[in-house]
């Protein structure tokens, strides 16, 4: 099966600019996750979708970050305006259900964002 | 709340030898799951092995096995017959109840030829 697709692979922007990341999950996977991985740390969940509804966005900085999952398939994560501390790798993952054990997460290759 | 601590920022091993990566955790959930993920330079997180907390038997996947000590809240990963392709960042993670998956800070494993 095709894996989780993400684009772009790399992005460099100046602070206060906006940026968007795109994710296409594995076909048939109902749950989609966006993680932020700052250098030297493990991934941190930003938002979790079940189909096209939000399950958990408690750690999403909603004043600058937004995400949507139209039609329960592809998803876009946006940052506007970006800050220096947003420099990180943004990972998208998908799973058949919301249970990590019974339905392991499949990750994409991530987008490395550098904010200057 | 759930926390995961990986006390070894870096580890190295000789090819064909065995290495153990440490992980301790904390959770208030009675039912939870533990995972080890591998992240090579490609950045893609890959599930290595998983363990259900209520199962006393340690999980094994080919050359990878865990030592799960529930009372001590310890979940170490043993890699046997290390190969060059095992070089990567390794992350321990926990998910309990309705909580989100929480990762540790990772251990960088170097495999020397």
Coordinates of N, CA and C in Angstrom, one line a residue:
Chain A
X1 N 0.9 -1.2 0.0 CA 0.0 0.0 0.0 C 0.9 1.2 0.0
X2 N 0.4 2.3 -0.6 CA 1.1 3.5 -0.6 C 1.2 4.1 0.8
X3 N 2.3 4.8 1.1 CA 2.4 5.3 2.5 C 1.8 6.7 2.6
X4 N 2.0 7.3 3.7 CA 1.5 8.7 4.0 C 2.4 9.6 3.2
X5 N 1.8 10.5 2.4 CA 2.5 11.4 1.6 C 2.4 12.8 2.2
X6 N 3.6 13.5 2.2 CA 3.6 14.9 2.7 C 4.4 15.7 1.8
X7 N 4.0 17.0 1.7 CA 4.8 18.0 1.0 C 4.6 19.4 1.6
X8 N 5.5 20.2 1.4 CA 6.8 20.0 0.8 C 7.8 19.2 1.8
X9 N 8.9 18.9 1.3 CA 9.9 18.2 2.2 C 10.6 19.2 3.0
X10 N 10.9 20.3 2.5 CA 11.6 21.4 3.2 C 10.9 22.7 2.9
X11 N 11.0 23.6 3.9 CA 10.5 25.0 3.7 C 11.2 25.9 4.6
X12 N 11.7 27.0 3.9 CA 12.3 28.1 4.7 C 11.5 29.4 4.5
X13 N 11.1 30.0 5.6 CA 10.4 31.2 5.5 C 10.9 32.2 6.5
X14 N 10.5 33.5 6.4 CA 10.9 34.5 7.4 C 9.8 34.6 8.4
X15 N 10.2 35.0 9.6 CA 9.1 35.2 10.6 C 8.1 36.1 10.2
X16 N 6.9 35.9 10.6 CA 5.7 36.6 10.3 C 5.1 36.2 8.9
X17 N 5.8 35.4 8.2 CA 5.2 34.9 6.9 C 4.3 33.7 7.3
X18 N 3.5 33.3 6.3 CA 2.6 32.1 6.4 C 3.2 31.0 5.7
X19 N 2.7 29.8 6.1 CA 3.2 28.5 5.4 C 2.1 27.5 5.6
X20 N 2.0 26.6 4.6 CA 1.1 25.5 4.7 C 1.7 24.2 4.3
X21 N 1.3 23.1 5.0 CA 1.8 21.8 4.8 C 0.6 20.9 4.3
X22 N 0.9 20.0 3.5 CA -0.1 19.1 3.0 C 0.2 17.6 3.3
X23 N -0.9 16.9 3.6 CA -0.8 15.5 3.9 C -1.9 14.7 3.3
X24 N -1.4 13.5 2.7 CA -2.4 12.6 2.1 C -2.2 11.3 2.8
X25 N -3.2 10.8 3.6 CA -3.0 9.6 4.4 C -3.1 8.4 3.6
X26 N -2.9 7.3 4.2 CA -3.1 6.0 3.6 C -4.6 5.8 3.3
X27 N -4.9 5.3 2.2 CA -6.3 5.1 1.8 C -7.0 4.2 2.8
X28 N -8.2 4.7 3.2 CA -9.0 3.9 4.2 C -8.7 4.2 5.6
X29 N -7.7 5.0 5.9 CA -7.4 5.4 7.3 C -8.3 6.5 7.7
X30 N -9.0 6.3 8.8 CA -10.0 7.3 9.2 C -9.3 8.4 10.1
X31 N -8.3 8.0 10.8 CA -7.7 8.9 11.7 C -6.4 9.5 11.2
X32 N -6.3 10.8 11.3 CA -5.1 11.6 10.8 C -4.6 12.4 11.9
X33 N -3.2 12.5 12.0 CA -2.6 13.2 13.1 C -1.5 14.2 12.5
X34 N -1.4 15.3 13.1 CA -0.3 16.2 12.9 C 0.6 16.3 14.1
X35 N 1.9 16.1 14.0 CA 2.8 16.2 15.1 C 3.8 17.3 14.8
X36 N 4.3 17.9 15.8 CA 5.4 18.8 15.7 C 6.6 18.2 16.4
X37 N 7.8 18.2 15.8 CA 9.0 17.6 16.4 C 10.1 18.6 16.4
X38 N 10.3 19.3 17.5 CA 11.4 20.2 17.6 C 12.7 19.5 17.8
X39 N 13.7 20.0 17.3 CA 15.0 19.4 17.3 C 15.4 18.9 18.7
X40 N 15.8 17.6 18.8 CA 16.2 17.1 20.1 C 15.0 16.6 21.0
X41 N 13.8 16.6 20.4 CA 12.7 16.2 21.2 C 11.9 15.2 20.4
X42 N 11.0 14.5 21.2 CA 10.1 13.6 20.5 C 8.9 14.3 19.9
X43 N 8.2 13.7 19.0 CA 7.0 14.4 18.4 C 6.0 14.7 19.4
X44 N 5.3 15.8 19.2 CA 4.2 16.3 20.1 C 3.0 16.4 19.2
X45 N 1.9 15.9 19.7 CA 0.6 15.9 18.9 C 0.1 17.3 18.9
X46 N -0.2 17.8 17.7 CA -0.8 19.1 17.5 C -2.4 18.9 17.4
X47 N -2.8 18.0 16.5 CA -4.2 17.9 16.2 C -4.4 16.5 15.7
X48 N -5.6 15.9 16.1 CA -6.0 14.6 15.6 C -7.4 14.7 15.0
X49 N -7.6 14.2 13.8 CA -8.8 14.1 13.2 C -9.4 12.7 13.1
X50 N -10.7 12.5 13.3 CA -11.3 11.3 13.0 C -12.3 11.6 11.9
X51 N -12.0 11.0 10.7 CA -12.6 11.4 9.5 C -12.4 12.9 9.3
X52 N -13.4 13.7 9.2 CA -13.2 15.1 9.0 C -13.5 16.0 10.3
X53 N -13.7 15.3 11.4 CA -13.9 15.9 12.7 C -12.7 16.0 13.6
X54 N -12.6 17.0 14.4 CA -11.4 17.2 15.3 C -11.7 16.4 16.6
X55 N -10.7 15.5 16.9 CA -10.8 14.7 18.1 C -10.1 15.4 19.3
X56 N -8.9 15.9 19.0 CA -8.0 16.5 20.0 C -7.2 17.6 19.3
X57 N -7.3 18.8 19.8 CA -6.5 19.9 19.3 C -6.0 20.7 20.5
X58 N -5.9 20.1 21.6 CA -5.6 20.8 22.9 C -4.2 21.4 22.9
X59 N -3.3 20.9 22.1 CA -1.9 21.4 22.0 C -1.6 22.2 20.8
X60 N -2.7 22.6 20.1 CA -2.5 23.4 18.9 C -2.6 24.8 19.2
X61 N -1.5 25.6 18.9 CA -1.6 27.1 19.2 C -2.6 27.7 18.3
X62 N -3.8 27.9 18.7 CA -4.8 28.2 17.8 C -4.8 29.7 17.3
X63 N -4.0 30.5 18.0 CA -3.8 31.9 17.5 C -3.1 32.0 16.2
X64 N -2.3 30.9 15.9 CA -1.5 31.0 14.7 C -1.5 29.8 13.8
X65 N -1.9 28.7 14.4 CA -2.0 27.4 13.7 C -3.5 27.0 13.4
X66 N -3.7 26.5 12.2 CA -5.0 26.0 11.8 C -4.8 24.7 11.0
X67 N -5.8 23.9 11.1 CA -5.7 22.7 10.3 C -7.1 22.3 9.8
X68 N -7.2 21.6 8.7 CA -8.5 21.2 8.2 C -8.3 19.8 7.5
X69 N -9.3 19.1 7.4 CA -9.3 17.8 6.7 C -10.6 17.7 6.0
X70 N -10.6 18.2 4.8 CA -11.8 18.3 3.9 C -12.1 16.9 3.4
X71 N -13.4 16.5 3.5 CA -13.9 15.3 2.9 C -13.2 14.0 3.6
X72 N -12.6 14.3 4.8 CA -12.1 13.2 5.5 C -10.9 12.5 4.9
X73 N -10.2 13.1 4.0 CA -9.0 12.5 3.3 C -7.8 13.3 3.6
X74 N -7.5 14.2 2.6 CA -6.3 15.0 2.7 C -6.4 16.0 3.8
X75 N -5.3 16.5 4.3 CA -5.3 17.5 5.4 C -4.3 18.6 5.1
X76 N -4.5 19.8 5.6 CA -3.6 20.9 5.4 C -3.4 21.5 6.8
X77 N -2.1 21.8 7.1 CA -1.8 22.5 8.4 C -1.2 23.8 8.0
X78 N -1.7 24.9 8.6 CA -1.2 26.2 8.2 C -0.7 26.9 9.5
X79 N 0.3 27.7 9.3 CA 0.9 28.6 10.3 C 0.9 30.0 9.8
X80 N 0.2 30.9 10.5 CA 0.1 32.3 10.1 C -0.1 33.2 11.3
X81 N 0.8 34.1 11.7 CA 2.2 34.2 11.2 C 3.1 33.3 11.9
X82 N 4.2 33.0 11.2 CA 5.2 32.0 11.8 C 6.1 32.8 12.8
X83 N 6.6 32.1 13.8 CA 7.5 32.6 14.7 C 8.8 31.7 14.7
X84 N 9.9 32.2 15.2 CA 11.1 31.5 15.2 C 11.0 30.1 15.8
X85 N 10.2 30.1 16.9 CA 10.1 28.8 17.7 C 9.2 27.8 16.9
X86 N 8.7 28.2 15.8 CA 7.9 27.2 15.0 C 8.9 26.3 14.1
X87 N 10.1 26.6 14.1 CA 11.1 25.8 13.4 C 11.1 24.4 13.9
X88 N 10.8 23.4 13.1 CA 10.6 22.1 13.6 C 10.3 21.2 12.3
X89 N 10.2 19.9 12.6 CA 9.7 18.9 11.6 C 8.3 18.7 11.9
X90 N 7.4 18.8 10.9 CA 6.0 18.6 11.0 C 5.7 17.2 10.4
X91 N 5.2 16.3 11.2 CA 5.0 15.0 10.8 C 3.5 14.7 10.7
X92 N 3.1 14.1 9.7 CA 1.7 13.6 9.5 C 1.7 12.1 9.7
X93 N 0.6 11.6 10.3 CA 0.5 10.2 10.5 C -1.0 9.8 10.3
X94 N -1.2 8.6 10.0 CA -2.6 8.1 9.8 C -2.7 6.7 10.4
X95 N -3.9 6.4 10.8 CA -4.2 5.0 11.3 C -5.7 4.7 10.9
X96 N -6.0 3.4 11.0 CA -7.3 2.9 10.6 C -8.3 3.4 11.7
X97 N -7.9 3.4 12.9 CA -8.8 3.9 14.0 C -8.0 4.8 14.9
X98 N -8.6 5.2 16.0 CA -7.9 6.1 16.9 C -7.1 5.4 18.0
X99 N -7.1 4.1 18.0 CA -6.4 3.3 19.0 C -5.0 3.0 18.5
X100 N -4.0 3.6 19.1 CA -2.6 3.4 18.6 C -2.1 2.0 18.7
X101 N -2.7 1.2 19.6 CA -2.2 -0.2 19.7 C -2.8 -1.1 18.7
X102 N -4.1 -1.0 18.6 CA -4.8 -1.9 17.7 C -4.6 -1.4 16.2
X103 N -4.3 -0.2 16.0 CA -4.2 0.4 14.7 C -3.0 1.3 14.7
X104 N -1.8 0.7 14.5 CA -0.6 1.5 14.6 C -0.5 2.7 13.7
X105 N 0.2 3.7 14.1 CA 0.3 4.9 13.3 C 1.3 4.7 12.2
X106 N 1.0 5.2 11.0 CA 1.9 5.2 9.9 C 2.3 6.6 9.6
X107 N 3.6 6.9 9.6 CA 4.0 8.3 9.5 C 4.5 8.6 8.1
X108 N 4.4 9.9 7.7 CA 5.0 10.3 6.5 C 6.5 10.8 6.8
X109 N 7.2 11.3 5.8 CA 8.6 11.7 6.0 C 8.7 13.1 6.5
X110 N 7.6 13.8 6.8 CA 7.7 15.1 7.4 C 8.1 16.2 6.5
X111 N 7.8 17.4 7.1 CA 8.3 18.7 6.4 C 9.2 19.4 7.4
X112 N 10.4 19.7 7.0 CA 11.3 20.4 7.9 C 11.1 21.9 7.6
X113 N 10.6 22.6 8.6 CA 10.4 24.0 8.5 C 11.5 24.8 9.2
X114 N 12.0 25.8 8.6 CA 13.0 26.7 9.2 C 12.5 28.1 9.1
X115 N 12.3 28.7 10.2 CA 11.8 30.1 10.3 C 13.0 31.0 10.6
X116 N 13.3 32.0 9.7 CA 14.5 32.9 10.0 C 14.1 34.3 10.4
Chain B
X1 N -1.9 12.6 33.6 CA -0.8 12.9 32.6 C 0.1 11.8 32.4
X2 N 0.7 11.7 31.3 CA 1.7 10.6 31.0 C 3.0 11.3 30.7
X3 N 4.1 10.6 31.1 CA 5.4 11.1 30.8 C 6.3 9.9 30.5
X4 N 7.3 10.2 29.6 CA 8.3 9.2 29.2 C 9.6 9.8 29.3
X5 N 10.6 9.1 29.9 CA 11.9 9.5 30.1 C 12.9 8.5 29.5
X6 N 13.7 9.1 28.6 CA 14.8 8.3 28.0 C 16.1 8.9 28.5
X7 N 16.8 8.2 29.3 CA 18.0 8.8 30.0 C 19.3 8.8 29.2
X8 N 19.2 8.1 28.1 CA 20.4 7.9 27.3 C 20.3 8.7 26.0
X9 N 20.9 9.9 25.9 CA 20.7 10.7 24.6 C 21.4 10.0 23.5
X10 N 22.5 9.3 23.7 CA 23.2 8.6 22.7 C 23.7 7.3 23.2
X11 N 23.7 6.3 22.2 CA 24.3 5.0 22.5 C 25.0 4.5 21.3
X12 N 26.0 3.7 21.5 CA 26.7 3.1 20.3 C 26.9 1.6 20.6
X13 N 27.0 0.9 19.5 CA 27.1 -0.6 19.6 C 28.0 -1.1 18.4
X14 N 28.7 -2.1 18.5 CA 29.4 -2.7 17.4 C 28.5 -3.6 16.6
X15 N 28.7 -3.6 15.4 CA 27.9 -4.5 14.5 C 27.9 -5.9 15.0
X16 N 26.7 -6.6 15.0 CA 26.6 -8.0 15.5 C 26.4 -8.1 17.0
X17 N 26.7 -7.0 17.7 CA 26.5 -7.1 19.2 C 25.1 -6.7 19.6
X18 N 24.9 -6.8 20.9 CA 23.6 -6.5 21.5 C 23.7 -5.1 22.3
X19 N 22.6 -4.4 22.2 CA 22.5 -3.1 22.9 C 21.1 -3.0 23.5
X20 N 21.1 -2.3 24.6 CA 19.8 -2.1 25.3 C 19.6 -0.6 25.5
X21 N 18.4 -0.2 25.1 CA 18.0 1.2 25.3 C 17.0 1.3 26.4
X22 N 17.2 2.3 27.3 CA 16.4 2.4 28.5 C 15.2 3.4 28.3
X23 N 14.1 3.1 29.0 CA 12.9 4.0 29.0 C 12.2 3.8 30.3
X24 N 11.8 4.9 31.0 CA 10.9 4.8 32.1 C 9.8 5.7 31.8
X25 N 8.7 5.4 32.5 CA 7.4 6.2 32.2 C 6.6 6.4 33.4
X26 N 5.6 7.2 33.3 CA 4.7 7.4 34.4 C 3.3 7.6 33.8
X27 N 2.3 7.0 34.4 CA 1.0 7.2 34.0 C 0.0 6.9 35.1
X28 N -1.1 7.5 35.1 CA -2.2 7.2 36.1 C -3.2 6.2 35.6
X29 N -3.0 5.8 34.3 CA -3.9 4.9 33.7 C -3.6 3.4 34.2
X30 N -4.6 2.6 34.4 CA -4.4 1.2 34.7 C -4.2 0.4 33.5
X31 N -4.7 0.8 32.4 CA -4.6 0.1 31.1 C -3.9 1.0 30.1
X32 N -2.7 0.6 29.6 CA -2.0 1.4 28.7 C -1.1 0.6 27.8
X33 N -0.6 1.2 26.8 CA 0.3 0.6 25.8 C 1.6 1.3 25.7
X34 N 2.6 0.5 25.4 CA 4.0 1.1 25.3 C 4.5 0.7 23.9
X35 N 5.3 1.6 23.4 CA 5.8 1.4 22.0 C 7.3 1.9 21.9
X36 N 8.0 1.3 21.0 CA 9.3 1.8 20.6 C 9.1 2.1 19.1
X37 N 9.5 3.3 18.7 CA 9.6 3.8 17.3 C 11.0 4.0 16.9
X38 N 11.3 3.8 15.7 CA 12.6 4.1 15.1 C 12.4 5.2 14.1
X39 N 13.4 6.2 14.1 CA 13.3 7.3 13.2 C 14.7 7.4 12.5
X40 N 14.8 6.9 11.3 CA 16.1 7.0 10.5 C 16.2 8.5 10.0
X41 N 17.3 8.8 9.3 CA 17.5 10.1 8.8 C 16.4 10.5 7.8
X42 N 15.7 9.6 7.3 CA 14.6 9.9 6.4 C 13.4 10.6 7.1
X43 N 13.5 10.6 8.4 CA 12.5 11.3 9.3 C 11.2 10.5 9.5
X44 N 11.0 9.4 8.8 CA 9.8 8.6 8.9 C 9.8 7.8 10.2
X45 N 8.9 8.0 11.1 CA 8.8 7.2 12.3 C 8.2 5.8 11.9
X46 N 9.0 4.8 12.4 CA 8.6 3.4 12.1 C 8.4 2.6 13.4
X47 N 7.2 2.0 13.5 CA 7.0 1.2 14.7 C 7.9 0.0 14.8
X48 N 8.6 -0.2 15.9 CA 9.5 -1.3 16.0 C 8.8 -2.4 16.8
X49 N 8.2 -2.1 17.9 CA 7.6 -3.1 18.8 C 6.6 -2.4 19.7
X50 N 5.6 -3.2 20.2 CA 4.6 -2.7 21.1 C 4.3 -3.7 22.2
X51 N 3.8 -3.2 23.3 CA 3.5 -4.0 24.5 C 2.2 -3.5 25.2
X52 N 1.4 -4.5 25.5 CA 0.2 -4.1 26.3 C 0.6 -4.3 27.8
X53 N 0.2 -3.3 28.6 CA 0.6 -3.3 29.9 C 0.1 -4.5 30.8
X54 N -1.1 -5.0 30.4 CA -1.6 -6.1 31.2 C -1.1 -7.4 30.8
X55 N -0.2 -7.5 29.8 CA 0.4 -8.7 29.4 C 1.8 -8.8 30.1
X56 N 2.0 -9.8 30.8 CA 3.3 -10.0 31.5 C 4.4 -10.5 30.6
X57 N 4.0 -11.2 29.5 CA 5.0 -11.7 28.6 C 5.6 -10.6 27.8
X58 N 6.9 -10.5 27.8 CA 7.6 -9.5 27.0 C 7.5 -9.7 25.5
X59 N 7.2 -8.6 24.8 CA 7.0 -8.7 23.4 C 8.4 -8.9 22.6
X60 N 8.3 -9.6 21.5 CA 9.5 -9.9 20.7 C 9.1 -9.8 19.3
X61 N 10.0 -9.1 18.5 CA 9.9 -9.0 17.0 C 11.2 -9.2 16.4
X62 N 11.5 -10.5 16.0 CA 12.7 -10.8 15.4 C 13.9 -10.5 16.3
X63 N 14.8 -9.5 15.9 CA 15.9 -9.2 16.7 C 15.6 -8.2 17.8
X64 N 14.4 -7.7 17.9 CA 14.0 -6.7 18.9 C 13.2 -7.4 20.0
X65 N 13.5 -7.0 21.2 CA 12.7 -7.5 22.3 C 12.7 -6.5 23.4
X66 N 11.7 -6.6 24.3 CA 11.6 -5.6 25.3 C 11.7 -6.3 26.7
X67 N 12.1 -5.5 27.7 CA 12.1 -6.0 29.1 C 11.1 -5.0 29.8
X68 N 9.9 -5.5 30.0 CA 8.8 -4.7 30.6 C 8.7 -5.0 32.1
X69 N 9.1 -4.0 32.9 CA 9.0 -4.2 34.4 C 7.9 -3.2 34.8
X70 N 6.7 -3.7 35.0 CA 5.5 -2.9 35.3 C 5.7 -2.1 36.6
X71 N 6.1 -2.8 37.6 CA 6.2 -2.2 39.0 C 7.2 -1.1 39.0
X72 N 8.3 -1.3 38.2 CA 9.3 -0.3 38.1 C 9.0 0.8 37.1
X73 N 8.0 0.6 36.3 CA 7.6 1.5 35.2 C 8.8 1.6 34.2
X74 N 9.3 0.5 33.8 CA 10.5 0.5 33.0 C 10.1 -0.3 31.7
X75 N 10.6 0.1 30.6 CA 10.3 -0.5 29.3 C 11.5 -0.4 28.4
X76 N 12.5 -1.3 28.5 CA 13.7 -1.2 27.7 C 13.6 -2.0 26.5
X77 N 14.4 -1.6 25.5 CA 14.5 -2.2 24.2 C 15.8 -2.9 24.0
X78 N 15.8 -4.1 23.7 CA 17.1 -4.9 23.4 C 17.1 -5.2 21.9
X79 N 18.2 -4.8 21.3 CA 18.5 -5.1 19.9 C 19.6 -6.1 19.8
X80 N 19.3 -7.3 19.3 CA 20.3 -8.3 19.2 C 20.9 -8.3 17.8
X81 N 22.2 -8.8 17.7 CA 22.8 -8.9 16.4 C 22.7 -7.6 15.6
X82 N 23.1 -6.5 16.2 CA 22.9 -5.2 15.6 C 23.4 -5.1 14.2
X83 N 22.7 -4.4 13.3 CA 23.0 -4.2 11.9 C 23.2 -2.7 11.7
X84 N 24.0 -2.4 10.6 CA 24.2 -1.0 10.3 C 22.9 -0.3 10.0
X85 N 21.9 -1.0 9.5 CA 20.6 -0.3 9.3 C 19.8 0.0 10.5
X86 N 20.3 -0.5 11.7 CA 19.6 -0.2 12.9 C 19.9 1.2 13.4
X87 N 20.9 1.8 12.8 CA 21.3 3.2 13.3 C 20.2 4.2 13.0
X88 N 19.8 4.8 14.1 CA 18.6 5.8 14.0 C 18.4 6.4 15.4
X89 N 17.4 7.3 15.4 CA 16.8 7.7 16.7 C 15.8 6.7 17.1
X90 N 15.7 6.4 18.4 CA 14.7 5.5 18.9 C 13.9 6.2 20.0
X91 N 12.6 6.2 19.8 CA 11.7 6.9 20.7 C 10.8 5.8 21.4
X92 N 10.7 6.0 22.7 CA 9.8 5.2 23.5 C 8.5 6.1 23.6
X93 N 7.4 5.4 23.7 CA 6.1 6.2 23.7 C 5.1 5.4 24.5
X94 N 4.1 6.1 25.1 CA 3.1 5.5 25.9 C 1.7 6.1 25.5
X95 N 0.7 5.2 25.5 CA -0.7 5.7 25.3 C -1.5 5.0 26.3
X96 N -2.3 5.7 27.1 CA -3.1 5.1 28.1 C -4.5 5.6 28.0
X97 N -5.5 4.8 28.1 CA -6.9 5.2 28.1 C -7.2 6.0 26.9
X98 N -7.8 7.2 27.2 CA -8.2 8.1 26.1 C -7.1 9.1 25.9
X99 N -5.9 8.9 26.5 CA -4.9 9.9 26.4 C -4.2 9.8 25.0
X100 N -3.5 10.9 24.6 CA -2.8 10.9 23.4 C -1.5 10.1 23.5
X101 N -0.9 9.8 22.4 CA 0.4 9.1 22.4 C 1.5 10.1 22.8
X102 N 2.3 9.8 23.8 CA 3.3 10.7 24.3 C 4.7 10.0 24.1
X103 N 5.6 10.8 23.5 CA 6.9 10.3 23.2 C 8.0 10.8 24.1
X104 N 9.0 10.0 24.3 CA 10.2 10.5 25.0 C 11.1 11.4 24.1
X105 N 12.2 11.8 24.6 CA 13.1 12.7 23.8 C 14.0 11.9 22.8
X106 N 14.0 10.6 23.0 CA 14.8 9.8 22.0 C 16.2 9.5 22.4
X107 N 16.7 8.4 21.9 CA 18.1 8.0 22.0 C 18.7 7.7 20.6
X108 N 19.8 8.4 20.4 CA 20.4 8.2 19.1 C 21.4 7.0 19.1
X109 N 21.1 6.0 18.3 CA 21.9 4.8 18.3 C 22.8 4.8 17.1
X110 N 24.1 4.6 17.3 CA 25.1 4.5 16.3 C 25.6 3.1 16.3
X111 N 25.7 2.5 15.1 CA 26.2 1.1 14.9 C 27.5 1.2 14.2
X112 N 28.6 0.8 14.9 CA 29.9 0.8 14.3 C 30.3 -0.5 13.6
X113 N 30.8 -0.4 12.4 CA 31.2 -1.6 11.6 C 32.4 -2.3 12.2

